[in-house]
mmCIF file of C-alpha atoms in Angstrom:
data_model
loop_
_atom_site.group_PDB
_atom_site.id
_atom_site.type_symbol
_atom_site.label_atom_id
_atom_site.label_comp_id
_atom_site.label_asym_id
_atom_site.label_seq_id
_atom_site.Cartn_x
_atom_site.Cartn_y
_atom_site.Cartn_z
ATOM 1 C CA MET E 1 115.881 67.748 50.393
ATOM 2 C CA THR E 2 115.889 69.570 53.725
ATOM 3 C CA LEU E 3 112.243 70.581 53.939
ATOM 4 C CA TRP E 4 110.858 72.527 56.887
ATOM 5 C CA ALA E 5 107.195 73.042 57.729
ATOM 6 C CA VAL E 6 106.109 76.573 58.624
ATOM 7 C CA LEU E 7 102.925 77.167 60.621
ATOM 8 C CA PRO E 8 101.985 80.842 61.072
ATOM 9 C CA VAL E 9 99.765 81.593 64.077
ATOM 10 C CA LYS E 10 98.794 85.151 64.910
ATOM 11 C CA GLU E 11 97.895 86.241 68.426
ATOM 12 C CA MET E 12 94.506 84.706 69.075
ATOM 13 C CA ALA E 13 92.648 87.479 70.891
ATOM 14 C CA GLY E 14 90.058 88.762 68.447
ATOM 15 C CA SER E 15 90.723 85.972 65.943
ATOM 16 C CA LYS E 16 88.186 84.490 63.529
ATOM 17 C CA GLN E 17 85.928 87.551 63.417
ATOM 18 C CA ARG E 18 83.901 86.014 60.591
ATOM 19 C CA LEU E 19 82.697 83.381 63.046
ATOM 20 C CA SER E 20 81.349 86.030 65.426
ATOM 21 C CA PRO E 21 77.691 85.485 64.382
ATOM 22 C CA LEU E 22 77.996 81.974 65.815
ATOM 23 C CA LEU E 23 80.810 82.009 68.394
ATOM 24 C CA SER E 24 81.655 84.300 71.298
ATOM 25 C CA PRO E 25 85.172 85.815 71.518
ATOM 26 C CA GLY E 26 86.146 83.188 74.089
ATOM 27 C CA GLU E 27 84.802 80.384 71.937
ATOM 28 C CA ARG E 28 86.702 81.639 68.912
ATOM 29 C CA VAL E 29 89.959 81.540 70.876
ATOM 30 C CA ALA E 30 89.134 78.069 72.199
ATOM 31 C CA LEU E 31 88.372 76.826 68.687
ATOM 32 C CA MET E 32 91.607 78.270 67.323
ATOM 33 C CA ARG E 33 93.612 76.556 70.047
ATOM 34 C CA VAL E 34 92.066 73.186 69.267
ATOM 35 C CA MET E 35 92.558 73.619 65.511
ATOM 36 C CA VAL E 36 96.166 74.815 65.792
ATOM 37 C CA GLY E 37 96.929 71.844 68.031
ATOM 38 C CA GLU E 38 95.578 69.431 65.428
ATOM 39 C CA VAL E 39 97.520 70.997 62.554
ATOM 40 C CA LEU E 40 100.682 71.028 64.651
ATOM 41 C CA ASP E 41 100.211 67.358 65.518
ATOM 42 C CA ALA E 42 99.773 66.422 61.850
ATOM 43 C CA LEU E 43 102.944 68.263 60.858
ATOM 44 C CA LEU E 44 104.991 66.780 63.690
ATOM 45 C CA ARG E 45 103.834 63.245 62.853
ATOM 46 C CA ALA E 46 104.490 63.550 59.128
ATOM 47 C CA ARG E 47 107.570 61.816 57.761
ATOM 48 C CA GLY E 48 109.933 63.592 55.392
ATOM 49 C CA LEU E 49 110.184 66.923 57.191
ATOM 50 C CA ALA E 50 113.411 68.234 58.686
ATOM 51 C CA GLY E 51 111.442 70.106 61.340
ATOM 52 C CA VAL E 52 108.393 72.204 62.147
ATOM 53 C CA ALA E 53 108.645 75.944 62.789
ATOM 54 C CA VAL E 54 105.746 77.893 64.289
ATOM 55 C CA VAL E 55 105.804 81.621 63.567
ATOM 56 C CA THR E 56 104.052 83.314 66.462
ATOM 57 C CA LEU E 57 104.066 85.737 69.355
ATOM 58 C CA ASP E 58 100.963 84.139 70.887
ATOM 59 C CA GLY E 59 101.770 82.920 74.390
ATOM 60 C CA TRP E 60 99.644 79.768 74.362
ATOM 61 C CA THR E 61 100.885 78.749 70.913
ATOM 62 C CA THR E 62 104.515 79.359 71.880
ATOM 63 C CA GLU E 63 104.170 77.135 74.930
ATOM 64 C CA GLU E 64 102.352 74.389 73.033
ATOM 65 C CA ALA E 65 104.799 74.427 70.133
ATOM 66 C CA ARG E 66 107.807 74.090 72.400
ATOM 67 C CA ARG E 67 106.137 71.442 74.539
ATOM 68 C CA ARG E 68 105.467 69.321 71.463
ATOM 69 C CA GLY E 69 108.974 69.735 70.056
ATOM 70 C CA ALA E 70 108.429 72.388 67.393
ATOM 71 C CA ARG E 71 110.657 75.397 66.881
ATOM 72 C CA VAL E 72 109.301 78.911 67.470
ATOM 73 C CA ILE E 73 110.247 81.792 65.167
ATOM 74 C CA THR E 74 109.130 85.302 66.087
ATOM 75 C CA ALA E 75 110.475 87.164 63.033
ATOM 76 C CA GLY E 76 107.577 88.523 60.993
ATOM 77 C CA ALA E 77 104.966 87.161 63.418
ATOM 78 C CA ARG E 78 102.952 90.395 63.311
ATOM 79 C CA ASP E 79 103.331 90.910 59.564
ATOM 80 C CA GLY E 80 100.261 88.923 58.577
ATOM 81 C CA HIS E 81 100.117 85.442 57.056
ATOM 82 C CA THR E 82 102.277 86.301 54.062
ATOM 83 C CA GLY E 83 104.842 88.235 56.087
ATOM 84 C CA SER E 84 105.128 85.492 58.689
ATOM 85 C CA VAL E 85 105.734 82.737 56.158
ATOM 86 C CA THR E 86 108.131 84.840 54.077
ATOM 87 C CA ALA E 87 110.180 85.829 57.124
ATOM 88 C CA ALA E 88 110.416 82.240 58.347
ATOM 89 C CA ALA E 89 111.390 81.043 54.866
ATOM 90 C CA ARG E 90 114.259 83.552 54.849
ATOM 91 C CA VAL E 91 115.457 82.410 58.262
ATOM 92 C CA LEU E 92 115.331 78.741 57.301
ATOM 93 C CA ALA E 93 116.949 79.304 53.902
ATOM 94 C CA ALA E 94 119.824 81.122 55.593
ATOM 95 C CA GLU E 95 120.307 78.062 57.778
ATOM 96 C CA GLY E 96 120.452 75.730 54.788
ATOM 97 C CA ALA E 97 116.871 74.587 54.290
ATOM 98 C CA SER E 98 116.300 73.622 50.658
ATOM 99 C CA GLY E 99 112.520 74.070 50.798
ATOM 100 C CA VAL E 100 109.535 74.948 52.967
ATOM 101 C CA LEU E 101 106.005 73.646 53.348
ATOM 102 C CA THR E 102 103.397 75.927 54.869
ATOM 103 C CA MET E 103 99.848 75.393 56.071
ATOM 104 C CA PRO E 104 97.443 77.562 58.078
ATOM 105 C CA GLY E 105 96.263 76.736 61.585
ATOM 106 C CA ASP E 106 92.564 76.429 60.711
ATOM 107 C CA ILE E 107 92.514 73.126 58.807
ATOM 108 C CA PRO E 108 91.856 70.671 61.662
ATOM 109 C CA ALA E 109 90.998 67.698 59.429
ATOM 110 C CA VAL E 110 94.514 67.597 57.977
ATOM 111 C CA THR E 111 96.374 64.347 58.596
ATOM 112 C CA ALA E 112 100.033 63.397 58.626
ATOM 113 C CA ALA E 113 99.302 61.223 55.574
ATOM 114 C CA GLU E 114 98.074 64.268 53.659
ATOM 115 C CA VAL E 115 101.172 66.230 54.607
ATOM 116 C CA GLU E 116 103.292 63.341 53.362
ATOM 117 C CA ALA E 117 101.281 63.162 50.125
ATOM 118 C CA LEU E 118 101.897 66.848 49.468
ATOM 119 C CA VAL E 119 105.619 66.415 50.075
ATOM 120 C CA ALA E 120 105.738 63.293 47.899
ATOM 121 C CA ALA E 121 104.133 65.177 44.998
ATOM 122 C CA HIS E 122 106.747 67.914 45.134
ATOM 123 C CA GLY E 123 109.357 67.736 42.400
ATOM 124 C CA ALA E 124 113.001 68.698 42.085
ATOM 125 C CA ALA E 125 113.878 72.345 42.633
ATOM 126 C CA PRO E 126 112.866 74.808 41.460
ATOM 127 C CA ALA E 127 109.376 73.577 42.246
ATOM 128 C CA PHE E 128 106.025 74.778 43.572
ATOM 129 C CA THR E 129 103.273 72.482 44.834
ATOM 130 C CA ILE E 130 99.905 73.626 46.125
ATOM 131 C CA ALA E 131 96.808 72.145 47.794
ATOM 132 C CA PRO E 132 93.836 74.501 47.348
ATOM 133 C CA ALA E 133 91.024 75.304 49.744
ATOM 134 C CA HIS E 134 87.690 73.622 49.048
ATOM 135 C CA ASP E 135 86.417 76.751 47.281
ATOM 136 C CA GLU E 136 89.615 77.115 45.212
ATOM 137 C CA LYS E 137 90.183 80.552 46.700
ATOM 138 C CA GLY E 138 92.657 79.922 49.506
ATOM 139 C CA SER E 139 96.073 78.269 49.340
ATOM 140 C CA ASN E 140 95.939 75.818 52.232
ATOM 141 C CA GLY E 141 99.091 73.842 51.523
ATOM 142 C CA VAL E 142 102.119 75.225 49.704
ATOM 143 C CA VAL E 143 105.523 73.630 49.152
ATOM 144 C CA LEU E 144 108.296 75.551 47.449
ATOM 145 C CA SER E 145 111.943 74.887 46.825
ATOM 146 C CA PRO E 146 114.110 76.768 47.166
ATOM 147 C CA PRO E 147 112.254 78.614 49.957
ATOM 148 C CA GLY E 148 112.080 81.836 47.934
ATOM 149 C CA ALA E 149 111.294 80.249 44.569
ATOM 150 C CA VAL E 150 107.917 81.976 44.214
ATOM 151 C CA PRO E 151 106.688 85.208 45.846
ATOM 152 C CA LEU E 152 103.820 84.341 48.159
ATOM 153 C CA ARG E 153 100.629 86.313 48.756
ATOM 154 C CA PHE E 154 98.103 84.652 50.997
ATOM 155 C CA GLY E 155 94.540 85.889 51.390
ATOM 156 C CA GLU E 156 90.931 85.265 50.443
ATOM 157 C CA ASP E 157 91.724 84.753 46.749
ATOM 158 C CA SER E 158 95.301 83.531 46.658
ATOM 159 C CA TYR E 159 95.048 80.173 44.879
ATOM 160 C CA PHE E 160 94.948 81.269 41.241
ATOM 161 C CA PRO E 161 97.359 84.201 41.830
ATOM 162 C CA HIS E 162 99.815 81.688 43.319
ATOM 163 C CA LEU E 163 99.531 79.498 40.215
ATOM 164 C CA ALA E 164 100.227 82.556 38.070
ATOM 165 C CA ALA E 165 103.133 83.633 40.274
ATOM 166 C CA ALA E 166 104.782 80.219 39.912
ATOM 167 C CA ARG E 167 104.385 80.268 36.136
ATOM 168 C CA ALA E 168 105.833 83.772 36.038
ATOM 169 C CA GLN E 169 108.973 82.260 37.580
ATOM 170 C CA GLY E 170 109.075 79.575 34.887
ATOM 171 C CA ILE E 171 107.755 76.892 37.275
ATOM 172 C CA GLU E 172 104.722 74.787 36.365
ATOM 173 C CA PRO E 173 102.840 74.323 39.653
ATOM 174 C CA ARG E 174 101.756 70.918 40.838
ATOM 175 C CA VAL E 175 98.202 70.885 42.212
ATOM 176 C CA VAL E 176 97.346 68.280 44.856
ATOM 177 C CA PRO E 177 93.719 68.331 46.088
ATOM 178 C CA LEU E 178 93.520 66.957 49.639
ATOM 179 C CA PRO E 179 90.176 66.900 51.491
ATOM 180 C CA GLY E 180 91.533 67.569 54.970
ATOM 181 C CA VAL E 181 93.869 70.333 53.840
ATOM 182 C CA ALA E 182 91.058 71.848 51.773
ATOM 183 C CA MET E 183 88.659 72.220 54.726
ATOM 184 C CA ASP E 184 89.529 75.523 56.363
ATOM 185 C CA ILE E 185 87.142 77.008 58.912
ATOM 186 C CA ASP E 186 86.491 80.708 58.352
ATOM 187 C CA HIS E 187 82.694 81.059 58.192
ATOM 188 C CA PRO E 188 79.787 79.454 60.095
ATOM 189 C CA GLU E 189 78.884 77.389 57.034
ATOM 190 C CA ASP E 190 82.414 75.949 57.065
ATOM 191 C CA ILE E 191 81.735 74.459 60.494
ATOM 192 C CA ALA E 192 78.733 72.581 59.125
ATOM 193 C CA MET E 193 80.764 71.381 56.152
ATOM 194 C CA PHE E 194 83.614 70.283 58.408
ATOM 195 C CA ALA E 195 81.253 68.362 60.683
ATOM 196 C CA GLY E 196 80.044 66.324 57.700
ATOM 197 C CA LEU E 197 83.532 65.422 56.510
ATOM 198 C CA ASP E 198 84.629 61.826 57.058
ATOM 199 C CA LEU E 199 88.096 62.998 58.074
ATOM 200 C CA ALA E 200 86.573 65.135 60.834
ATOM 201 C CA PHE E 201 85.414 62.123 62.828
ATOM 202 C CA GLY E 202 87.827 61.444 65.651
ATOM 203 C CA THR E 203 89.254 64.981 65.647
ATOM 204 C CA ARG E 204 89.426 67.011 68.831
ATOM 205 C CA THR E 205 87.889 69.893 66.923
ATOM 206 C CA LEU E 206 84.691 67.993 66.154
ATOM 207 C CA ARG E 207 84.496 66.840 69.757
ATOM 208 C CA TRP E 208 84.863 70.447 70.940
ATOM 209 C CA LEU E 209 82.147 71.624 68.546
ATOM 210 C CA HIS E 210 79.799 68.992 69.985
ATOM 211 C CA GLU E 211 80.684 69.573 73.637
ATOM 212 C CA SER E 212 80.498 73.356 73.364
ATOM 213 C CA GLY E 213 77.045 73.200 71.804
ATOM 214 C CA VAL E 214 78.167 75.063 68.685
ATOM 215 C CA LEU E 215 76.745 72.461 66.310
ATOM 216 C CA THR E 216 73.290 72.818 67.818
ATOM 217 C CA ARG E 217 73.266 76.515 66.840
ATOM 218 C CA LEU E 218 73.717 75.906 63.129
#
C-alpha cells in the first residue's frame, strides 16, 4: 500500500486561542512551532509511509517541512482542518496514493512507534482506522484507504461521528488507542496532563514548557 501522511498546519498567528488564559500570543506561536516539529519528526521517522505531506501556507512551517524532507501542499490550506486534509487526500489519490494517514500538529508526545502501530492495525481497503483523543471527542489519528473512503469532518466532537461515517460506507472502523496520539494540547488543563505523561519526558515540548515558565503558572 502506498500510504502518505498528511499534516495540516494553519498559519500560526493567533493560534491556540483557548490557551490564551495561560499563554501570550507569542508563547502560543512558540508552542505550536515546537509541537509541529515533534509531530513532523515522528511522521518522518516512522516506517511504512511513502512520504509526509504538510498542508500549509505558514512560512515557518513551510521552511521547516522542506528542510526536514517533507512535501508541502498548499491546496486547501486555508479551508480549515477538514478542508486541508480532504484537499491533500485528493491530490495524493490523483498521484496514485492508495491511502492516507492524518494527524494534527498539537500531539507532541506522539512517537514514530505509535505511527507505525496505527499503520500496522490498518486493514485491506476499503478500511478506516482511528486513534481517538484522550477525551474521545477528537480524532487524533486517522488512516483511510482509499484516500476518499470515508468523508471526514474534524472538530471538537469528531470521533463518534467518524465511526458512524465509516459504518455508513459499509466499513467497520478499527479503533487503536495510543497514549501519545491521544494527548492533544488545546486547553490549559491539557498542558498539565501532558506534563504528567511518561511519553512527554524527553520531548522538546516539555523542555520548552519548563524553560518558558509555563508550568509554574498552572
